[in-house]
Coordinates of C-alpha atoms in Angstrom, one line a residue:
Chain A
M213 CA 0.0 0.0 0.0
G214 CA 1.3 3.4 -1.0
E215 CA 1.5 6.6 0.9
P216 CA -1.9 8.1 1.6
L217 CA -2.7 11.6 0.2
I218 CA -6.1 11.8 1.9
L219 CA -7.1 10.1 5.1
A220 CA -10.7 10.8 5.9
A221 CA -12.1 9.4 9.1
N222 CA -15.8 9.1 10.2
L223 CA -17.0 12.0 8.1
S224 CA -20.6 12.9 8.6
V225 CA -22.7 15.8 7.3
D226 CA -26.4 16.7 7.6
F227 CA -28.2 19.4 5.8
P228 CA -31.1 21.0 7.7
V229 CA -34.4 21.1 5.8
R230 CA -37.9 22.3 6.7
G231 CA -40.6 19.7 6.3
A232 CA -44.3 20.1 6.5
L233 CA -45.6 22.6 9.1
G234 CA -42.1 24.1 9.5
K235 CA -40.8 21.0 11.2
K236 CA -37.0 20.9 11.3
K237 CA -35.6 17.8 9.7
K238 CA -32.2 16.7 8.5
V239 CA -31.0 15.2 5.3
H240 CA -28.3 12.7 6.2
A241 CA -26.1 13.3 3.2
V242 CA -22.9 11.5 4.3
S243 CA -22.7 9.4 7.5
D244 CA -19.7 8.0 9.1
V245 CA -17.5 7.6 5.9
S246 CA -13.8 6.8 6.2
L247 CA -11.6 6.7 3.1
T248 CA -7.9 6.4 2.3
I249 CA -6.8 7.8 -1.0
E250 CA -3.3 6.8 -2.0
K251 CA -0.9 9.2 -3.7
G252 CA -0.7 9.0 -7.5
K253 CA -3.6 6.5 -7.7
T254 CA -7.1 6.7 -8.9
F255 CA -9.9 6.2 -6.4
G256 CA -13.3 5.4 -7.8
L257 CA -16.5 6.5 -6.0
V258 CA -19.6 4.7 -7.2
G259 CA -23.3 4.9 -6.3
E260 CA -26.6 5.9 -7.6
S261 CA -27.8 9.6 -7.9
G262 CA -28.3 11.2 -4.5
C263 CA -26.3 8.8 -2.5
G264 CA -23.9 11.5 -1.4
K265 CA -21.0 11.1 -3.8
T266 CA -20.9 14.8 -4.7
T267 CA -21.3 15.9 -1.1
L268 CA -18.4 13.7 -0.1
A269 CA -16.3 15.3 -2.9
N270 CA -17.3 18.7 -1.6
L271 CA -16.2 17.7 1.9
L272 CA -12.8 16.5 0.7
L273 CA -12.4 19.8 -1.2
G274 CA -13.3 21.8 1.9
L275 CA -16.3 23.4 0.3
V276 CA -18.6 21.9 2.9
K277 CA -17.7 21.7 6.6
P278 CA -18.3 18.2 8.1
D279 CA -20.4 17.9 11.2
A280 CA -18.1 15.2 12.5
G281 CA -14.9 13.5 11.5
S282 CA -11.5 14.6 10.2
I283 CA -9.7 14.9 6.9
L284 CA -6.0 14.7 6.7
F285 CA -4.8 16.1 3.4
D286 CA -1.1 15.4 2.8
G287 CA -0.7 15.0 6.5
K288 CA -2.5 18.2 7.4
E289 CA -5.8 18.4 9.2
I290 CA -8.1 20.6 7.0
T291 CA -11.5 20.4 8.8
D292 CA -10.8 23.0 11.5
I293 CA -8.5 25.5 9.7
S294 CA -9.4 29.1 8.8
Q295 CA -10.8 30.1 5.4
K296 CA -7.5 31.8 4.6
Q297 CA -5.4 28.6 5.3
L298 CA -8.0 26.5 3.5
K299 CA -7.5 28.7 0.4
I300 CA -3.8 27.9 0.4
V301 CA -4.4 24.2 0.9
R302 CA -7.0 24.2 -1.8
R303 CA -4.5 25.3 -4.4
D304 CA -3.4 21.7 -4.4
M305 CA -6.9 20.5 -5.1
Q306 CA -8.9 21.1 -8.3
M307 CA -12.0 19.7 -9.9
I308 CA -13.2 18.6 -13.3
F309 CA -17.0 18.9 -13.8
Q310 CA -19.6 16.8 -15.5
D311 CA -21.0 19.3 -18.0
P312 CA -18.0 21.0 -19.7
L313 CA -20.1 23.8 -21.2
S314 CA -21.7 25.1 -18.0
S315 CA -18.3 24.9 -16.2
L316 CA -16.8 27.4 -18.6
N317 CA -18.0 31.0 -18.5
P318 CA -19.4 31.6 -22.0
R319 CA -18.3 35.3 -21.9
F320 CA -14.6 34.4 -21.3
N321 CA -12.2 33.4 -24.0
I322 CA -10.0 30.4 -23.5
F323 CA -7.1 32.4 -22.3
R324 CA -9.2 34.1 -19.6
I325 CA -10.7 30.7 -18.6
I326 CA -7.5 28.8 -18.2
S327 CA -5.5 31.7 -16.7
E328 CA -8.2 32.5 -14.1
P329 CA -6.6 30.4 -11.3
L330 CA -3.3 32.1 -12.0
F331 CA -5.0 35.5 -12.0
I332 CA -6.7 34.7 -8.7
R333 CA -3.5 33.5 -7.1
G334 CA -1.7 36.7 -8.4
G335 CA 1.9 37.5 -9.0
Y336 CA 2.0 36.5 -12.6
T337 CA 2.7 39.0 -15.5
R338 CA 0.6 38.8 -18.6
K339 CA 3.5 37.2 -20.5
Q340 CA 4.0 34.5 -17.8
M341 CA 0.3 33.7 -17.8
E342 CA 0.3 33.4 -21.6
A343 CA 3.3 31.1 -21.6
R344 CA 1.7 28.9 -18.9
V345 CA -1.6 28.8 -20.8
L346 CA 0.1 27.7 -24.0
E347 CA 2.0 25.1 -22.1
L348 CA -1.3 23.8 -20.6
L349 CA -3.0 23.8 -24.0
E350 CA -0.3 21.7 -25.4
L351 CA -0.5 19.3 -22.5
V352 CA -4.2 18.6 -23.0
G353 CA -3.8 18.5 -26.8
L354 CA -5.4 21.7 -28.0
P355 CA -3.9 24.0 -30.6
A356 CA -2.4 27.3 -29.5
S357 CA -4.8 29.1 -31.9
S358 CA -7.6 28.3 -29.4
L359 CA -6.3 31.1 -27.1
H360 CA -8.7 33.8 -28.2
R361 CA -11.7 31.7 -29.1
Y362 CA -14.8 31.1 -26.9
P363 CA -16.2 27.9 -25.3
S364 CA -19.1 27.9 -27.8
D365 CA -16.6 27.4 -30.6
F366 CA -15.5 24.0 -29.3
S367 CA -16.9 20.4 -29.2
G368 CA -17.8 18.7 -26.0
G369 CA -14.5 16.8 -25.8
Q370 CA -12.5 19.9 -26.5
R371 CA -14.4 21.8 -23.8
Q372 CA -13.6 19.1 -21.3
R373 CA -9.9 19.4 -22.3
I374 CA -10.2 23.2 -21.6
G375 CA -11.7 22.3 -18.2
I376 CA -8.8 19.9 -17.5
A377 CA -6.3 22.6 -18.5
R378 CA -7.8 25.0 -16.1
A379 CA -7.7 22.4 -13.3
L380 CA -4.0 21.8 -14.0
A381 CA -3.1 25.5 -14.0
L382 CA -1.9 25.5 -10.4
N383 CA -0.2 22.1 -10.5
P384 CA -2.6 20.4 -8.1
K385 CA -1.8 17.2 -6.3
F386 CA -5.4 16.1 -6.0
L387 CA -8.0 16.2 -8.8
V388 CA -11.7 15.4 -8.3
C389 CA -13.3 14.2 -11.5
D390 CA -17.0 14.5 -11.1
E391 CA -18.5 12.3 -13.9
P392 CA -16.0 13.8 -16.3
V393 CA -17.2 11.8 -19.3
S394 CA -20.8 11.1 -18.7
A395 CA -22.0 14.2 -20.6
L396 CA -19.8 13.4 -23.6
D397 CA -20.2 11.2 -26.7
V398 CA -19.1 7.6 -26.2
S399 CA -16.6 8.1 -29.0
V400 CA -14.8 10.8 -26.9
H401 CA -14.9 8.9 -23.6
A402 CA -11.7 7.0 -24.4
Q403 CA -9.8 10.1 -25.5
I404 CA -10.6 12.0 -22.4
L405 CA -9.9 9.0 -20.1
N406 CA -6.6 8.3 -21.8
L407 CA -5.7 12.0 -21.5
L408 CA -6.4 11.8 -17.7
M409 CA -4.3 8.7 -17.4
D410 CA -1.4 10.2 -19.3
L411 CA -1.5 13.3 -17.2
Q412 CA -1.5 11.1 -14.0
K413 CA 1.6 9.4 -15.2
E414 CA 3.3 12.6 -16.2
L415 CA 2.4 14.8 -13.3
S416 CA 1.7 12.1 -10.6
I417 CA -1.7 13.5 -9.7
T418 CA -4.1 11.7 -7.4
Y419 CA -7.6 11.3 -8.8
L420 CA -11.0 10.9 -7.1
F421 CA -13.1 9.6 -9.9
I422 CA -16.8 9.9 -9.3
S423 CA -18.9 7.9 -11.8
H424 CA -21.8 5.6 -12.3
N425 CA -20.2 4.1 -15.3
L426 CA -18.8 0.9 -13.7
A427 CA -16.9 -0.2 -16.8
V428 CA -14.9 3.0 -16.7
V429 CA -14.3 2.7 -13.0
R430 CA -13.1 -0.9 -13.5
D431 CA -10.7 0.2 -16.2
I432 CA -9.0 3.1 -14.6
C433 CA -9.3 2.9 -10.8
Q434 CA -7.1 1.1 -8.4
S435 CA -9.4 1.4 -5.4
V436 CA -13.1 1.8 -5.2
A437 CA -15.8 2.7 -2.7
V438 CA -19.4 1.9 -3.3
M439 CA -21.9 4.3 -1.6
Y440 CA -25.5 3.8 -0.7
L441 CA -27.6 6.4 1.1
G442 CA -24.6 8.3 2.4
K443 CA -22.7 5.3 3.6
V444 CA -19.9 3.3 2.2
V445 CA -21.1 -0.2 1.8
E446 CA -18.1 -1.8 0.2
T447 CA -14.6 -0.6 -0.4
G448 CA -11.2 -1.8 -1.4
N449 CA -9.1 -2.9 -4.4
A450 CA -11.0 -2.3 -7.6
Q451 CA -10.2 -5.7 -9.2
T452 CA -11.2 -7.7 -6.1
I453 CA -14.5 -5.9 -5.7
F454 CA -15.5 -6.2 -9.3
D455 CA -14.5 -9.9 -9.4
H456 CA -16.2 -11.0 -6.1
P457 CA -18.5 -8.4 -4.7
V458 CA -19.7 -9.2 -1.2
H459 CA -22.3 -6.6 -0.5
P460 CA -25.7 -7.3 -2.1
Y461 CA -26.0 -3.7 -3.3
T462 CA -22.6 -4.0 -5.1
Q463 CA -23.7 -7.3 -6.6
S464 CA -26.9 -5.8 -7.9
L465 CA -25.1 -2.8 -9.3
L466 CA -22.6 -5.0 -11.2
S467 CA -25.4 -7.3 -12.5
A468 CA -27.0 -4.2 -14.1
V469 CA -24.0 -3.5 -16.3
L470 CA -24.7 -4.1 -19.9
D471 CA -22.6 -6.8 -21.5
V472 CA -21.6 -6.8 -25.2
D473 CA -21.6 -10.6 -25.2
A474 CA -25.3 -11.6 -25.7
D475 CA -24.7 -15.3 -25.0
N476 CA -23.3 -14.5 -21.6
K477 CA -26.5 -15.2 -19.6
R478 CA -26.1 -13.8 -16.1
E479 CA -28.5 -13.7 -13.3
R480 CA -29.8 -10.1 -13.0
I481 CA -30.5 -8.9 -9.5
I482 CA -33.4 -6.5 -9.8
L483 CA -33.9 -4.4 -6.7
Q484 CA -37.5 -3.8 -5.5
G485 CA -38.9 -0.4 -4.6
D486 CA -37.3 3.0 -4.5
I487 CA -34.3 4.3 -2.7
P488 CA -35.5 5.5 0.8
S489 CA -35.5 9.2 1.6
P490 CA -32.3 10.4 3.2
I491 CA -34.5 12.4 5.6
D492 CA -36.3 9.4 7.2
L493 CA -33.7 6.7 7.1
P494 CA -34.6 3.1 7.6
T495 CA -33.5 1.6 10.9
G496 CA -30.6 -0.8 11.1
C497 CA -28.9 -1.4 7.8
R498 CA -29.8 1.3 5.3
F499 CA -30.2 -1.2 2.5
H500 CA -32.4 -3.8 4.3
T501 CA -35.7 -2.4 2.7
R502 CA -34.5 -3.4 -0.7
C503 CA -32.0 -6.2 0.1
P504 CA -32.7 -9.5 -1.6
N505 CA -31.2 -11.5 1.3
A506 CA -32.3 -9.3 4.3
R507 CA -32.5 -11.0 7.6
P508 CA -34.6 -9.9 10.7
E509 CA -31.5 -8.5 12.5
C510 CA -30.7 -6.3 9.5
A511 CA -33.7 -4.0 10.4
I512 CA -32.3 -3.6 13.9
H513 CA -28.5 -3.4 13.8
S514 CA -26.4 -1.6 11.3
P515 CA -23.5 -3.7 10.2
E516 CA -20.0 -2.1 10.3
L517 CA -17.4 -2.3 7.6
R518 CA -15.4 -5.4 8.2
E519 CA -12.4 -7.0 6.5
I520 CA -13.4 -9.7 4.0
E521 CA -9.8 -10.2 2.7
S522 CA -6.9 -7.8 2.6
H523 CA -7.9 -4.5 0.9
H524 CA -11.5 -5.4 0.7
R525 CA -14.1 -4.4 3.3
A526 CA -17.9 -4.6 3.2
A527 CA -20.7 -3.7 5.5
C528 CA -22.9 -6.8 5.6
Y529 CA -23.5 -9.7 7.8
Chain B
M282 CA -7.7 45.9 -23.0
K283 CA -7.3 44.9 -26.7
D284 CA -9.9 42.2 -26.1
R285 CA -12.3 44.7 -24.6
I286 CA -12.1 47.0 -27.6
K287 CA -12.6 44.1 -29.9
D288 CA -15.6 42.9 -27.9
L289 CA -17.1 46.4 -28.0
S290 CA -16.6 47.0 -31.7
G291 CA -18.0 43.5 -32.4
F292 CA -21.1 44.4 -30.3
L293 CA -21.7 47.7 -32.1
L294 CA -21.3 45.8 -35.4
K295 CA -24.0 43.4 -34.4
I296 CA -26.4 46.2 -33.7
W297 CA -25.5 47.8 -37.0
R298 CA -26.2 44.5 -38.9
H299 CA -29.5 44.1 -37.2
P300 CA -32.3 45.8 -39.2
K301 CA -34.2 47.1 -36.1
G302 CA -30.9 48.0 -34.4
R303 CA -29.7 50.1 -37.3
V304 CA -33.0 52.0 -37.5
G305 CA -32.9 52.7 -33.8
A306 CA -29.2 53.6 -33.7
V307 CA -29.5 56.1 -36.6
L308 CA -32.6 57.7 -35.1
I309 CA -31.1 58.0 -31.7
A310 CA -27.9 59.5 -33.1
L311 CA -30.1 62.0 -35.0
L312 CA -32.0 62.9 -31.8
I313 CA -28.8 63.3 -29.8
F314 CA -27.3 65.5 -32.6
T315 CA -30.5 67.6 -32.6
A316 CA -30.6 68.0 -28.8
I317 CA -26.9 69.1 -28.6
L318 CA -27.0 71.4 -31.6
A319 CA -30.5 72.8 -30.9
P320 CA -29.4 76.5 -30.8
L321 CA -27.7 76.1 -34.2
I322 CA -30.5 74.2 -35.9
A323 CA -33.5 76.1 -34.6
P324 CA -34.3 79.0 -36.9
Y325 CA -35.9 81.1 -34.1
D326 CA -35.6 81.5 -30.4
P327 CA -38.3 79.2 -29.1
Y328 CA -38.5 81.2 -25.8
D329 CA -39.3 84.4 -27.7
V330 CA -42.9 85.4 -26.8
T331 CA -42.6 89.0 -28.0
A332 CA -43.4 88.4 -31.7
R333 CA -46.9 89.6 -31.3
S334 CA -47.4 90.2 -35.0
E335 CA -46.7 86.6 -35.9
K336 CA -49.3 84.8 -33.7
G337 CA -51.0 81.7 -35.1
L338 CA -49.3 81.6 -38.5
A339 CA -49.9 78.5 -40.7
P340 CA -46.8 76.5 -41.8
S341 CA -44.8 78.3 -44.5
L342 CA -41.1 78.5 -45.6
S343 CA -40.2 81.1 -42.9
H344 CA -42.1 79.2 -40.2
L345 CA -41.9 75.5 -41.2
L346 CA -44.6 74.4 -38.6
G347 CA -46.2 77.8 -38.1
T348 CA -46.4 79.7 -34.8
T349 CA -48.5 79.3 -31.7
I350 CA -51.8 81.1 -31.5
T351 CA -51.3 82.5 -28.0
T352 CA -47.7 83.8 -28.0
G353 CA -46.4 83.5 -31.6
Q354 CA -43.5 81.2 -30.8
D355 CA -42.0 79.2 -33.7
I356 CA -43.3 75.7 -33.4
F357 CA -40.5 74.1 -35.4
S358 CA -37.9 75.6 -33.0
M359 CA -39.9 74.5 -30.0
L360 CA -40.0 71.0 -31.4
I361 CA -36.2 71.0 -31.7
Y362 CA -35.7 72.3 -28.2
G363 CA -38.2 69.7 -26.9
T364 CA -35.8 67.0 -27.8
R365 CA -33.5 68.1 -25.0
V366 CA -35.9 67.5 -22.2
S367 CA -37.3 64.3 -23.6
L368 CA -33.8 62.7 -24.2
L369 CA -32.4 64.0 -20.9
V370 CA -35.2 62.7 -18.7
G371 CA -35.5 59.4 -20.6
V372 CA -31.8 58.5 -20.8
V373 CA -30.8 59.8 -17.3
S374 CA -33.7 58.0 -15.7
G375 CA -33.0 54.9 -17.8
L376 CA -29.3 54.9 -16.7
S377 CA -30.0 55.6 -13.0
I378 CA -32.7 52.8 -13.0
A379 CA -30.1 50.4 -14.5
F380 CA -27.6 51.5 -11.8
L381 CA -29.9 51.2 -8.9
G382 CA -31.6 48.0 -10.2
A383 CA -28.2 46.4 -10.8
I384 CA -26.8 47.2 -7.3
L385 CA -29.9 46.1 -5.4
G386 CA -30.5 43.0 -7.6
V387 CA -26.9 41.9 -7.3
I388 CA -26.8 42.5 -3.5
S389 CA -30.1 40.6 -3.1
G390 CA -29.1 37.7 -5.2
F391 CA -25.4 37.4 -4.2
L392 CA -25.7 38.0 -0.4
G393 CA -29.0 36.3 0.0
K394 CA -30.4 35.8 3.5
W395 CA -31.7 38.9 5.3
A396 CA -30.4 41.3 2.5
D397 CA -32.4 39.4 0.0
M398 CA -35.5 39.4 2.1
L399 CA -35.2 43.1 2.9
I400 CA -34.8 44.1 -0.7
M401 CA -37.5 41.8 -2.1
R402 CA -40.0 43.0 0.5
L403 CA -39.1 46.6 -0.4
V404 CA -39.8 45.7 -4.1
D405 CA -43.3 44.4 -3.1
V406 CA -44.0 47.6 -1.2
M407 CA -42.8 49.9 -4.0
L408 CA -44.9 48.0 -6.6
V409 CA -48.2 48.8 -4.8
I410 CA -47.6 52.5 -4.3
P411 CA -49.5 54.6 -6.9
T412 CA -47.0 56.8 -8.6
L413 CA -49.0 59.5 -10.2
P414 CA -50.8 60.9 -7.1
L415 CA -47.4 60.7 -5.3
T416 CA -45.7 62.6 -8.1
I417 CA -48.4 65.3 -7.9
V418 CA -47.9 65.6 -4.2
L419 CA -44.1 65.6 -4.4
T420 CA -43.9 68.2 -7.2
N421 CA -46.2 70.5 -5.2
L422 CA -44.0 70.0 -2.1
F423 CA -40.6 70.4 -3.7
G424 CA -41.2 72.5 -6.7
K425 CA -41.5 71.5 -10.3
S426 CA -38.3 70.4 -11.9
Y427 CA -37.1 67.7 -14.2
G428 CA -34.5 66.7 -11.5
L429 CA -37.4 65.7 -9.2
I430 CA -39.2 63.8 -12.0
I431 CA -36.0 61.8 -12.8
F432 CA -35.7 61.1 -9.1
I433 CA -39.3 59.8 -8.9
F434 CA -39.0 57.7 -12.0
T435 CA -35.8 56.1 -10.6
L436 CA -37.3 55.6 -7.2
F437 CA -40.1 53.6 -8.6
G438 CA -38.5 52.2 -11.8
W439 CA -35.8 49.9 -10.3
T440 CA -38.1 47.2 -8.9
G441 CA -38.7 45.1 -11.9
L442 CA -35.1 45.2 -13.0
A443 CA -33.8 44.3 -9.6
R444 CA -36.0 41.2 -9.6
V445 CA -34.8 40.1 -13.1
V446 CA -31.1 40.8 -12.2
R447 CA -31.6 38.9 -8.9
S448 CA -32.8 35.8 -10.7
Q449 CA -30.0 35.9 -13.2
V450 CA -27.4 36.3 -10.3
L451 CA -28.9 33.3 -8.6
I452 CA -28.3 31.2 -11.8
I453 CA -24.7 32.4 -12.2
K454 CA -23.9 32.0 -8.5
K455 CA -24.8 28.3 -8.7
S456 CA -23.0 27.7 -12.0
T457 CA -20.0 25.4 -12.0
Y458 CA -17.6 28.0 -13.4
V459 CA -18.2 30.0 -10.2
K460 CA -17.4 26.8 -8.3
A461 CA -14.2 26.4 -10.3
A462 CA -13.2 29.9 -9.4
Q463 CA -13.9 29.4 -5.8
L464 CA -11.8 26.2 -5.8
A465 CA -9.0 28.3 -7.2
G466 CA -9.4 30.6 -4.2
A467 CA -11.4 33.4 -5.7
S468 CA -12.8 36.0 -3.3
D469 CA -16.4 37.2 -3.4
F470 CA -15.1 40.4 -4.9
H471 CA -13.5 38.5 -7.8
I472 CA -16.7 36.5 -8.5
M473 CA -18.8 39.6 -8.3
F474 CA -16.8 41.7 -10.8
R475 CA -15.4 39.0 -13.1
H476 CA -18.4 36.7 -13.3
I477 CA -21.7 38.2 -12.0
L478 CA -21.6 41.8 -13.2
P479 CA -20.6 40.9 -16.8
G480 CA -23.2 38.1 -16.7
V481 CA -26.0 40.6 -16.1
S482 CA -24.7 43.4 -18.2
H483 CA -26.8 42.5 -21.2
L484 CA -30.0 42.8 -19.0
L485 CA -28.9 46.3 -18.0
I486 CA -28.1 47.5 -21.5
M487 CA -31.4 46.2 -22.8
N488 CA -33.4 47.5 -19.9
T489 CA -31.9 51.0 -20.2
A490 CA -33.1 51.2 -23.8
L491 CA -36.6 49.9 -23.1
T492 CA -37.2 51.9 -19.9
S493 CA -35.9 55.1 -21.5
A494 CA -38.6 54.7 -24.2
G495 CA -41.3 54.2 -21.6
I496 CA -40.1 57.1 -19.5
M497 CA -40.2 59.5 -22.4
V498 CA -43.9 58.8 -22.8
A499 CA -44.4 59.1 -19.0
E500 CA -42.5 62.4 -19.0
A501 CA -44.7 63.8 -21.8
G502 CA -47.7 62.8 -19.8
L503 CA -46.4 64.6 -16.6
S504 CA -45.5 67.7 -18.6
F505 CA -48.9 67.7 -20.2
L506 CA -50.5 67.7 -16.7
G507 CA -48.2 70.6 -15.9
L508 CA -46.0 68.7 -13.4
G509 CA -42.8 69.4 -15.3
D510 CA -40.5 72.4 -15.2
P511 CA -42.8 75.3 -16.2
T512 CA -40.0 77.3 -17.7
A513 CA -38.6 74.5 -20.0
I514 CA -39.9 73.6 -23.4
S515 CA -41.0 70.0 -23.7
W516 CA -43.2 68.1 -26.0
G517 CA -45.7 67.3 -23.3
K518 CA -46.0 70.9 -22.4
M519 CA -46.4 71.9 -26.1
L520 CA -49.4 69.5 -26.3
A521 CA -50.9 71.1 -23.2
E522 CA -50.4 74.6 -24.6
A523 CA -51.9 73.5 -28.0
Q524 CA -55.0 72.3 -26.2
S525 CA -55.4 75.3 -24.0
G526 CA -54.5 77.7 -26.8
G527 CA -57.3 76.4 -29.0
A528 CA -55.4 74.6 -31.7
L529 CA -58.4 72.3 -32.2
L530 CA -60.8 75.2 -32.3
F531 CA -58.8 77.0 -35.1
G532 CA -58.0 73.8 -36.9
H533 CA -54.2 74.2 -36.4
W534 CA -53.5 70.5 -36.5
W535 CA -49.7 71.0 -37.0
W536 CA -49.4 72.5 -33.6
I537 CA -50.7 69.2 -32.1
L538 CA -49.0 66.9 -34.6
A539 CA -45.5 68.3 -34.2
P540 CA -44.9 67.3 -30.5
G541 CA -46.8 64.1 -31.2
I542 CA -44.3 63.1 -33.9
G543 CA -41.4 64.1 -31.7
I544 CA -42.6 61.8 -29.0
F545 CA -43.3 59.0 -31.5
V546 CA -39.9 59.2 -33.2
S547 CA -37.9 59.2 -29.9
V548 CA -39.9 56.3 -28.3
F549 CA -39.8 54.4 -31.6
A550 CA -36.0 54.8 -31.8
F551 CA -35.4 53.5 -28.3
M552 CA -37.9 50.7 -28.6
R553 CA -36.2 49.6 -31.9
L554 CA -32.8 49.6 -30.2
G555 CA -34.1 47.8 -27.2
L556 CA -35.9 45.1 -29.2
A557 CA -32.8 44.6 -31.4
L558 CA -30.6 44.2 -28.3
E559 CA -33.1 41.7 -26.9
E560 CA -32.9 39.6 -30.1
I561 CA -29.1 39.8 -30.2
F562 CA -28.8 38.6 -26.6
N563 CA -31.5 36.1 -26.7
P564 CA -31.9 34.4 -30.2
R565 CA -35.1 32.6 -29.0
M566 CA -37.0 35.8 -29.0
R567 CA -36.9 36.1 -32.8
R568 CA -40.1 34.0 -33.3
T569 CA -42.7 36.6 -32.2
S570 CA -43.6 39.4 -34.6
S571 CA -42.2 42.8 -33.6
I572 CA -45.6 44.5 -33.7
R573 CA -47.0 42.1 -31.1
K574 CA -43.8 42.7 -29.0
L575 CA -44.2 46.5 -29.3
W576 CA -47.8 46.2 -28.2
K577 CA -46.8 44.0 -25.2
S578 CA -44.0 46.3 -24.2
M579 CA -46.4 49.2 -24.1
N580 CA -48.5 47.1 -21.7
G581 CA -45.5 46.5 -19.6
A582 CA -45.8 42.7 -19.9
Y583 CA -42.7 42.5 -22.0
L584 CA -39.9 41.7 -19.6
Q585 CA -41.9 39.0 -17.9
D586 CA -42.5 37.5 -21.3
V587 CA -38.8 37.5 -22.1
F588 CA -38.0 35.6 -19.0
H589 CA -41.0 33.3 -19.5
S590 CA -39.6 32.3 -22.9
M591 CA -36.2 31.6 -21.3
D592 CA -37.4 28.8 -19.0
E593 CA -40.0 27.6 -21.3
E594 CA -39.6 23.8 -22.0
P595 CA -39.8 22.7 -25.7
V596 CA -43.2 21.2 -26.5
P597 CA -42.9 17.4 -26.6
V598 CA -44.5 17.0 -30.0
L599 CA -42.6 13.8 -30.8
Q600 CA -44.1 11.9 -27.9
K601 CA -47.7 12.4 -29.1
E602 CA -46.8 11.0 -32.5
R603 CA -45.1 8.0 -31.0
V604 CA -48.2 7.1 -29.1
A605 CA -50.3 7.5 -32.2
V606 CA -48.1 5.2 -34.2
R607 CA -48.3 2.5 -31.6
E608 CA -52.1 2.5 -31.6

């Protein structure tokens, strides 16, 4: 196991909401999540919409303050430091967004978009910024002539490259990729993913890769965490989890993946019902309402993550 | 800086290429020219009420639009001088409304919480205050002047714009490019001036043109009622004098028509420019006919309509057809 870049322990965050008759309630977005993200590796975060993936990413980036738990980033605690210090730490973290068009200001040309982080940090002359932007454009494979054009002039894949160039401007150590390819054409997926992998090799960046495309996660991630309703239900080495999933939720997720081979008859696990509300959580194990092999004790006690084998932990009896 | 100049010239070129925009721009340029050079263009002194021998003349080469029946002032010269008041009140009010509406809208949207609540409740209160009676009271209290009229127009004109700006700010605030900037360590100041203000600027420019047109009509109305500066020459006051001076009685239609055309041309020019800007900024607006839009804007339902069209969902025609085929 390599050196950890991020050590998150027992992270929890609730968002207050007002229910009917002004009753105060809480959305349990992330509860008791612990993660270790190794330096220079890709960590995959998988789960259905609304399970807290993005909130967890926002927590790690320091955009949301956790109600409980701690985050060590590169050996430094970042949950209780001031906004000013956080800004300095955050220079080492950047993000790539799902929709490349809405993440680029349509009124800015490419130079202004990519140089914005440099501009915010300050201390660069116009010449230095221009040189750095050209360097970044070359790194992500865009022509230097793009400099004075606008986001609307580019295709989806090219826009995502611009977003990547902006994220790399300050030489981050940690890059959150929030569904970086799901808004793109399938034909462009591989290009962008290869670019990300090449950049990782070249610049040794650590990725947190959020996706519900399991095939992509399997391809590029070394470690994976599967989330359900704000909790990590299974985590560990990507290959192990994909080969023998232990948690019934992971099993059903994997069984839903489309297979090119039509002869390969697999047993589909189809979950019953809807995902419960994160406001009124089920008692015991959060998955028991939909679990195909739920037992009576699942409704009473919540199982902890326990070691199945080395680098593989799951929260199921 | 070079980019800014390029952006600006590109923007002006877009207006020039737009048929409505060109008409509006040319007419506005002509109006501004007339207002500034009024003393040079006007053949007579419009304030001169001593030409007793020339009362109530019909249009001729020496008096293009005749003279007034009561005082013998040259109507053509009055028409030219009237441009000054109309443009000044319209444009200054339009600009100050844009300024106030932008500030309050951005504060409300960006700061949120109590500032948002305070400003939006203030808007609600302002919307139900009847302006005309209040204007009559205030002009009687503080003396009749165009400064006061501009002040009143501004005081009551910012509300709609502030709401529209606020909703746009809320959209930009939640956008991922603002999140990216925050991740890079951007301050609120940076986000406000680099992302939010440029993001609402098109609303401000468009609103200035459209409200200026509306305010010119309102100013003529107030002047007609005698609430404007009694010493100035304005088109509204010319209409009032024509009525009290017996233009209808003597059949002097040109006395009434002259200020009417002045008001029409200036409102038409600003309206054209405003509609052209709207279509340049929001290509989806091009579907409605301009006459319907003009009518709607006169009724004040225009801005709401613009924003309604923005979040309108495309009609799912395809789905209906699919069902039909299956059956």
